[in-house]
mmCIF file of N, CA, C and O in Angstrom:
data_model
loop_
_atom_site.group_PDB
_atom_site.id
_atom_site.type_symbol
_atom_site.label_atom_id
_atom_site.label_comp_id
_atom_site.label_asym_id
_atom_site.label_seq_id
_atom_site.Cartn_x
_atom_site.Cartn_y
_atom_site.Cartn_z
ATOM 1 N N SER A 6 0.897 -1.204 0.055
ATOM 2 C CA SER A 6 -0.019 0.010 -0.011
ATOM 3 C C SER A 6 0.864 1.262 -0.009
ATOM 4 O O SER A 6 2.135 1.130 0.293
ATOM 5 N N PHE A 7 0.276 2.425 -0.258
ATOM 6 C CA PHE A 7 1.022 3.642 -0.438
ATOM 7 C C PHE A 7 0.499 4.731 0.406
ATOM 8 O O PHE A 7 -0.757 4.866 0.533
ATOM 9 N N ARG A 8 1.359 5.552 0.929
ATOM 10 C CA ARG A 8 0.914 6.867 1.460
ATOM 11 C C ARG A 8 1.164 7.952 0.434
ATOM 12 O O ARG A 8 2.270 8.104 -0.086
ATOM 13 N N LEU A 9 0.020 8.571 0.106
ATOM 14 C CA LEU A 9 0.071 9.510 -0.985
ATOM 15 C C LEU A 9 0.207 10.919 -0.439
ATOM 16 O O LEU A 9 -0.158 11.298 0.655
ATOM 17 N N SER A 10 0.807 11.872 -1.274
ATOM 18 C CA SER A 10 0.876 13.235 -0.911
ATOM 19 C C SER A 10 -0.473 13.893 -0.740
ATOM 20 O O SER A 10 -0.632 14.864 0.135
ATOM 21 N N ASN A 11 -1.443 13.458 -1.485
ATOM 22 C CA ASN A 11 -2.828 14.009 -1.405
ATOM 23 C C ASN A 11 -3.775 12.820 -1.502
ATOM 24 O O ASN A 11 -3.595 12.095 -2.522
ATOM 25 N N PRO A 12 -4.715 12.567 -0.738
ATOM 26 C CA PRO A 12 -5.614 11.486 -0.827
ATOM 27 C C PRO A 12 -6.383 11.451 -2.184
ATOM 28 O O PRO A 12 -6.743 10.435 -2.692
ATOM 29 N N LYS A 13 -6.572 12.671 -2.758
ATOM 30 C CA LYS A 13 -7.216 12.752 -4.061
ATOM 31 C C LYS A 13 -6.418 12.114 -5.141
ATOM 32 O O LYS A 13 -6.970 11.733 -6.198
ATOM 33 N N ASP A 14 -5.212 11.853 -4.950
ATOM 34 C CA ASP A 14 -4.387 11.150 -5.943
ATOM 35 C C ASP A 14 -4.645 9.674 -6.056
ATOM 36 O O ASP A 14 -4.064 9.088 -6.990
ATOM 37 N N ALA A 15 -5.459 9.176 -5.171
ATOM 38 C CA ALA A 15 -5.737 7.732 -5.221
ATOM 39 C C ALA A 15 -6.469 7.376 -6.571
ATOM 40 O O ALA A 15 -6.363 6.342 -7.118
ATOM 41 N N THR A 16 -7.192 8.397 -7.208
ATOM 42 C CA THR A 16 -7.869 8.162 -8.447
ATOM 43 C C THR A 16 -6.865 7.846 -9.486
ATOM 44 O O THR A 16 -7.037 6.840 -10.253
ATOM 45 N N GLU A 17 -5.767 8.633 -9.599
ATOM 46 C CA GLU A 17 -4.789 8.402 -10.606
ATOM 47 C C GLU A 17 -4.036 7.125 -10.351
ATOM 48 O O GLU A 17 -3.807 6.351 -11.304
ATOM 49 N N LEU A 18 -3.819 6.783 -9.087
ATOM 50 C CA LEU A 18 -3.204 5.444 -8.762
ATOM 51 C C LEU A 18 -4.055 4.390 -9.258
ATOM 52 O O LEU A 18 -3.562 3.417 -9.841
ATOM 53 N N ASN A 19 -5.342 4.380 -9.026
ATOM 54 C CA ASN A 19 -6.234 3.414 -9.445
ATOM 55 C C ASN A 19 -6.377 3.187 -10.928
ATOM 56 O O ASN A 19 -6.387 2.074 -11.459
ATOM 57 N N GLU A 20 -6.324 4.437 -11.623
ATOM 58 C CA GLU A 20 -6.453 4.381 -13.066
ATOM 59 C C GLU A 20 -5.167 3.718 -13.749
ATOM 60 O O GLU A 20 -5.201 3.092 -14.812
ATOM 61 N N LYS A 21 -4.011 3.782 -13.041
ATOM 62 C CA LYS A 21 -2.784 3.318 -13.533
ATOM 63 C C LYS A 21 -2.383 2.015 -12.934
ATOM 64 O O LYS A 21 -1.209 1.695 -13.100
ATOM 65 N N PHE A 22 -3.353 1.291 -12.299
ATOM 66 C CA PHE A 22 -3.025 0.210 -11.465
ATOM 67 C C PHE A 22 -2.290 -0.905 -12.216
ATOM 68 O O PHE A 22 -1.256 -1.454 -11.782
ATOM 69 N N GLN A 23 -2.687 -1.161 -13.458
ATOM 70 C CA GLN A 23 -2.163 -2.223 -14.196
ATOM 71 C C GLN A 23 -0.656 -1.945 -14.577
ATOM 72 O O GLN A 23 0.130 -2.937 -14.490
ATOM 73 N N ALA A 24 -0.368 -0.794 -14.870
ATOM 74 C CA ALA A 24 0.923 -0.387 -15.283
ATOM 75 C C ALA A 24 1.933 -0.425 -14.053
ATOM 76 O O ALA A 24 3.012 -0.873 -14.008
ATOM 77 N N ILE A 25 1.337 -0.041 -12.877
ATOM 78 C CA ILE A 25 2.083 0.007 -11.623
ATOM 79 C C ILE A 25 2.367 -1.383 -11.173
ATOM 80 O O ILE A 25 3.526 -1.813 -10.856
ATOM 81 N N TYR A 26 1.294 -2.233 -11.245
ATOM 82 C CA TYR A 26 1.444 -3.624 -10.880
ATOM 83 C C TYR A 26 2.495 -4.308 -11.707
ATOM 84 O O TYR A 26 3.375 -4.994 -11.241
ATOM 85 N N ASP A 27 2.490 -4.103 -13.032
ATOM 86 C CA ASP A 27 3.478 -4.658 -13.871
ATOM 87 C C ASP A 27 4.926 -4.262 -13.679
ATOM 88 O O ASP A 27 5.847 -5.010 -13.601
ATOM 89 N N SER A 28 5.033 -2.942 -13.413
ATOM 90 C CA SER A 28 6.397 -2.459 -13.149
ATOM 91 C C SER A 28 6.940 -3.022 -11.800
ATOM 92 O O SER A 28 8.144 -3.334 -11.741
ATOM 93 N N ILE A 29 6.034 -3.072 -10.803
ATOM 94 C CA ILE A 29 6.542 -3.680 -9.500
ATOM 95 C C ILE A 29 6.845 -5.248 -9.700
ATOM 96 O O ILE A 29 7.853 -5.740 -9.124
ATOM 97 N N LEU A 30 6.074 -5.939 -10.414
ATOM 98 C CA LEU A 30 6.431 -7.318 -10.721
ATOM 99 C C LEU A 30 7.774 -7.530 -11.451
ATOM 100 O O LEU A 30 8.568 -8.339 -10.989
ATOM 101 N N ILE A 31 7.983 -6.683 -12.410
ATOM 102 C CA ILE A 31 9.245 -6.812 -13.069
ATOM 103 C C ILE A 31 10.453 -6.470 -12.179
ATOM 104 O O ILE A 31 11.475 -7.137 -12.164
ATOM 105 N N LEU A 32 10.267 -5.489 -11.184
ATOM 106 C CA LEU A 32 11.351 -5.089 -10.294
ATOM 107 C C LEU A 32 11.546 -6.324 -9.349
ATOM 108 O O LEU A 32 12.727 -6.735 -9.179
ATOM 109 N N VAL A 33 10.524 -6.876 -8.797
ATOM 110 C CA VAL A 33 10.620 -7.919 -7.839
ATOM 111 C C VAL A 33 11.209 -9.205 -8.427
ATOM 112 O O VAL A 33 12.051 -9.923 -7.792
ATOM 113 N N ARG A 34 10.795 -9.546 -9.620
ATOM 114 C CA ARG A 34 11.267 -10.730 -10.242
ATOM 115 C C ARG A 34 12.791 -10.652 -10.539
ATOM 116 O O ARG A 34 13.399 -11.650 -10.788
ATOM 117 N N GLY A 35 13.358 -9.450 -10.601
ATOM 118 C CA GLY A 35 14.715 -9.276 -10.811
ATOM 119 C C GLY A 35 15.587 -9.413 -9.637
ATOM 120 O O GLY A 35 16.824 -9.285 -9.598
ATOM 121 N N LYS A 36 14.896 -9.537 -8.452
ATOM 122 C CA LYS A 36 15.648 -9.681 -7.184
ATOM 123 C C LYS A 36 15.950 -11.121 -6.727
ATOM 124 O O LYS A 36 15.176 -11.994 -7.092
ATOM 125 N N THR A 37 16.964 -11.235 -6.061
ATOM 126 C CA THR A 37 17.330 -12.569 -5.498
ATOM 127 C C THR A 37 16.911 -12.518 -3.990
ATOM 128 O O THR A 37 16.612 -11.443 -3.440
ATOM 129 N N VAL A 38 16.798 -13.708 -3.427
ATOM 130 C CA VAL A 38 16.561 -13.804 -1.971
ATOM 131 C C VAL A 38 17.603 -12.973 -1.203
ATOM 132 O O VAL A 38 17.161 -12.248 -0.310
ATOM 133 N N ASP A 39 18.810 -12.961 -1.564
ATOM 134 C CA ASP A 39 19.889 -12.208 -0.815
ATOM 135 C C ASP A 39 19.619 -10.818 -0.983
ATOM 136 O O ASP A 39 19.951 -9.977 -0.007
ATOM 137 N N ASP A 40 19.058 -10.299 -2.122
ATOM 138 C CA ASP A 40 18.758 -8.892 -2.265
ATOM 139 C C ASP A 40 17.741 -8.407 -1.235
ATOM 140 O O ASP A 40 17.860 -7.215 -0.904
ATOM 141 N N ILE A 41 16.830 -9.194 -0.891
ATOM 142 C CA ILE A 41 15.707 -8.640 -0.110
ATOM 143 C C ILE A 41 15.527 -9.327 1.316
ATOM 144 O O ILE A 41 14.598 -9.094 2.031
ATOM 145 N N TYR A 42 16.507 -10.178 1.661
ATOM 146 C CA TYR A 42 16.333 -10.970 2.888
ATOM 147 C C TYR A 42 16.585 -10.078 4.095
ATOM 148 O O TYR A 42 15.971 -10.155 5.098
ATOM 149 N N THR A 43 17.595 -9.107 4.069
ATOM 150 C CA THR A 43 17.867 -8.303 5.137
ATOM 151 C C THR A 43 16.911 -7.061 5.264
ATOM 152 O O THR A 43 16.198 -6.716 4.308
ATOM 153 N N LEU A 44 16.986 -6.485 6.384
ATOM 154 C CA LEU A 44 16.225 -5.205 6.640
ATOM 155 C C LEU A 44 16.583 -4.240 5.594
ATOM 156 O O LEU A 44 15.711 -3.569 4.948
ATOM 157 N N GLN A 45 17.873 -3.993 5.408
ATOM 158 C CA GLN A 45 18.270 -2.991 4.391
ATOM 159 C C GLN A 45 17.791 -3.268 2.934
ATOM 160 O O GLN A 45 17.432 -2.416 2.208
ATOM 161 N N GLY A 46 17.719 -4.577 2.689
ATOM 162 C CA GLY A 46 17.255 -5.023 1.317
ATOM 163 C C GLY A 46 15.849 -4.651 1.162
ATOM 164 O O GLY A 46 15.363 -4.223 0.189
ATOM 165 N N LYS A 47 15.038 -4.913 2.242
ATOM 166 C CA LYS A 47 13.596 -4.569 2.157
ATOM 167 C C LYS A 47 13.525 -3.001 2.074
ATOM 168 O O LYS A 47 12.528 -2.629 1.284
ATOM 169 N N LEU A 48 14.234 -2.282 2.783
ATOM 170 C CA LEU A 48 14.135 -0.809 2.764
ATOM 171 C C LEU A 48 14.500 -0.332 1.355
ATOM 172 O O LEU A 48 13.861 0.668 0.871
ATOM 173 N N THR A 49 15.510 -0.907 0.779
ATOM 174 C CA THR A 49 15.868 -0.559 -0.603
ATOM 175 C C THR A 49 14.805 -0.920 -1.582
ATOM 176 O O THR A 49 14.475 -0.030 -2.393
ATOM 177 N N LEU A 50 14.109 -2.034 -1.418
ATOM 178 C CA LEU A 50 13.083 -2.396 -2.342
ATOM 179 C C LEU A 50 11.942 -1.387 -2.158
ATOM 180 O O LEU A 50 11.345 -0.962 -3.239
ATOM 181 N N LYS A 51 11.520 -1.031 -0.971
ATOM 182 C CA LYS A 51 10.495 -0.046 -0.782
ATOM 183 C C LYS A 51 10.783 1.304 -1.400
ATOM 184 O O LYS A 51 9.908 1.832 -2.148
ATOM 185 N N ASP A 52 12.052 1.690 -1.385
ATOM 186 C CA ASP A 52 12.456 3.007 -2.057
ATOM 187 C C ASP A 52 12.371 2.761 -3.643
ATOM 188 O O ASP A 52 11.935 3.721 -4.386
ATOM 189 N N GLU A 53 12.739 1.619 -4.116
ATOM 190 C CA GLU A 53 12.645 1.351 -5.536
ATOM 191 C C GLU A 53 11.327 1.297 -6.031
ATOM 192 O O GLU A 53 10.902 1.810 -7.144
ATOM 193 N N ILE A 54 10.471 0.759 -5.292
ATOM 194 C CA ILE A 54 8.969 0.694 -5.697
ATOM 195 C C ILE A 54 8.356 2.112 -5.653
ATOM 196 O O ILE A 54 7.703 2.502 -6.559
ATOM 197 N N THR A 55 8.673 2.840 -4.680
ATOM 198 C CA THR A 55 8.178 4.177 -4.582
ATOM 199 C C THR A 55 8.621 5.019 -5.823
ATOM 200 O O THR A 55 7.828 5.778 -6.437
ATOM 201 N N ALA A 56 9.873 4.927 -6.140
ATOM 202 C CA ALA A 56 10.392 5.601 -7.275
ATOM 203 C C ALA A 56 9.698 5.209 -8.628
ATOM 204 O O ALA A 56 9.366 5.992 -9.396
ATOM 205 N N ARG A 57 9.455 3.865 -8.804
ATOM 206 C CA ARG A 57 8.829 3.387 -9.989
ATOM 207 C C ARG A 57 7.424 3.828 -10.061
ATOM 208 O O ARG A 57 6.947 4.264 -11.176
ATOM 209 N N VAL A 58 6.691 3.800 -8.942
ATOM 210 C CA VAL A 58 5.299 4.299 -8.990
ATOM 211 C C VAL A 58 5.285 5.765 -9.314
ATOM 212 O O VAL A 58 4.485 6.285 -10.176
ATOM 213 N N ASN A 59 6.132 6.521 -8.666
ATOM 214 C CA ASN A 59 6.226 7.993 -8.935
ATOM 215 C C ASN A 59 6.531 8.340 -10.360
ATOM 216 O O ASN A 59 5.959 9.312 -10.915
ATOM 217 N N ASP A 60 7.322 7.498 -11.007
ATOM 218 C CA ASP A 60 7.674 7.649 -12.410
ATOM 219 C C ASP A 60 6.421 7.575 -13.370
ATOM 220 O O ASP A 60 6.252 8.078 -14.379
ATOM 221 N N LEU A 61 5.467 6.687 -12.910
ATOM 222 C CA LEU A 61 4.257 6.363 -13.658
ATOM 223 C C LEU A 61 3.154 7.373 -13.423
ATOM 224 O O LEU A 61 2.220 7.466 -14.142
ATOM 225 N N LEU A 62 3.252 8.105 -12.307
ATOM 226 C CA LEU A 62 2.210 9.093 -12.029
ATOM 227 C C LEU A 62 2.504 10.400 -12.588
ATOM 228 O O LEU A 62 3.709 10.906 -12.510
ATOM 229 N N SER A 63 1.486 11.180 -13.106
ATOM 230 C CA SER A 63 1.711 12.397 -13.718
ATOM 231 C C SER A 63 1.406 13.537 -12.718
ATOM 232 O O SER A 63 2.013 14.554 -12.761
ATOM 233 N N GLU A 64 0.459 13.346 -11.884
ATOM 234 C CA GLU A 64 0.006 14.416 -10.907
ATOM 235 C C GLU A 64 0.323 13.980 -9.477
ATOM 236 O O GLU A 64 0.722 14.772 -8.633
ATOM 237 N N GLY A 65 -0.081 12.772 -9.201
ATOM 238 C CA GLY A 65 0.076 12.244 -7.813
ATOM 239 C C GLY A 65 1.491 11.995 -7.378
ATOM 240 O O GLY A 65 2.330 12.059 -8.285
ATOM 241 N N ARG A 66 1.661 11.766 -6.115
ATOM 242 C CA ARG A 66 3.028 11.536 -5.616
ATOM 243 C C ARG A 66 2.955 10.567 -4.433
ATOM 244 O O ARG A 66 2.186 10.746 -3.475
ATOM 245 N N VAL A 67 3.656 9.448 -4.460
ATOM 246 C CA VAL A 67 3.741 8.466 -3.403
ATOM 247 C C VAL A 67 4.867 8.981 -2.456
ATOM 248 O O VAL A 67 5.960 9.132 -2.891
ATOM 249 N N LEU A 68 4.573 9.072 -1.222
ATOM 250 C CA LEU A 68 5.465 9.595 -0.206
ATOM 251 C C LEU A 68 6.244 8.281 0.376
ATOM 252 O O LEU A 68 7.357 8.339 0.666
ATOM 253 N N GLU A 69 5.410 7.168 0.508
ATOM 254 C CA GLU A 69 6.002 6.003 1.137
ATOM 255 C C GLU A 69 5.230 4.760 0.687
ATOM 256 O O GLU A 69 3.969 4.845 0.477
ATOM 257 N N THR A 70 5.921 3.675 0.529
ATOM 258 C CA THR A 70 5.408 2.405 0.240
ATOM 259 C C THR A 70 5.433 1.635 1.464
ATOM 260 O O THR A 70 6.365 1.653 2.274
ATOM 261 N N TYR A 71 4.321 0.862 1.740
ATOM 262 C CA TYR A 71 4.195 -0.017 2.965
ATOM 263 C C TYR A 71 4.071 -1.416 2.532
ATOM 264 O O TYR A 71 3.287 -1.777 1.673
ATOM 265 N N PHE A 72 4.781 -2.330 3.127
ATOM 266 C CA PHE A 72 4.526 -3.742 2.880
ATOM 267 C C PHE A 72 3.502 -4.244 3.930
ATOM 268 O O PHE A 72 3.740 -4.040 5.173
ATOM 269 N N THR A 73 2.451 -4.852 3.369
ATOM 270 C CA THR A 73 1.399 -5.352 4.321
ATOM 271 C C THR A 73 1.619 -6.784 4.520
ATOM 272 O O THR A 73 1.003 -7.372 5.413
ATOM 273 N N GLU A 74 2.397 -7.502 3.619
ATOM 274 C CA GLU A 74 2.727 -8.809 3.733
ATOM 275 C C GLU A 74 3.967 -9.050 2.974
ATOM 276 O O GLU A 74 4.265 -8.415 1.921
ATOM 277 N N PHE A 75 4.862 -9.897 3.452
ATOM 278 C CA PHE A 75 6.183 -10.108 2.782
ATOM 279 C C PHE A 75 6.486 -11.654 2.854
ATOM 280 O O PHE A 75 6.668 -12.171 3.861
ATOM 281 N N LYS A 76 6.472 -12.252 1.714
ATOM 282 C CA LYS A 76 6.780 -13.585 1.565
ATOM 283 C C LYS A 76 7.999 -13.861 0.637
ATOM 284 O O LYS A 76 8.001 -13.247 -0.390
ATOM 285 N N ILE A 77 8.926 -14.615 1.079
ATOM 286 C CA ILE A 77 10.047 -15.093 0.188
ATOM 287 C C ILE A 77 9.908 -16.573 -0.049
ATOM 288 O O ILE A 77 9.979 -17.321 0.861
ATOM 289 N N ASP A 78 9.792 -16.864 -1.303
ATOM 290 C CA ASP A 78 9.693 -18.294 -1.697
ATOM 291 C C ASP A 78 11.035 -18.716 -2.214
ATOM 292 O O ASP A 78 11.744 -18.153 -2.935
#
């Protein structure tokens, strides 16, 4: 989930959901267990997700990404 700069930006986030989801999947699939196993790895991943989503948004802005569940297979 995301903390947005303005709650009204949720509309743009929802409209671009498919592109955002695809971008995040590509990012995560490129990671190894070693990349995300540590706390620092998870924090880096959060920052990378935030940057990717912000690149796709034209008006809204994600301030922070939150992991609500984290599984490593």
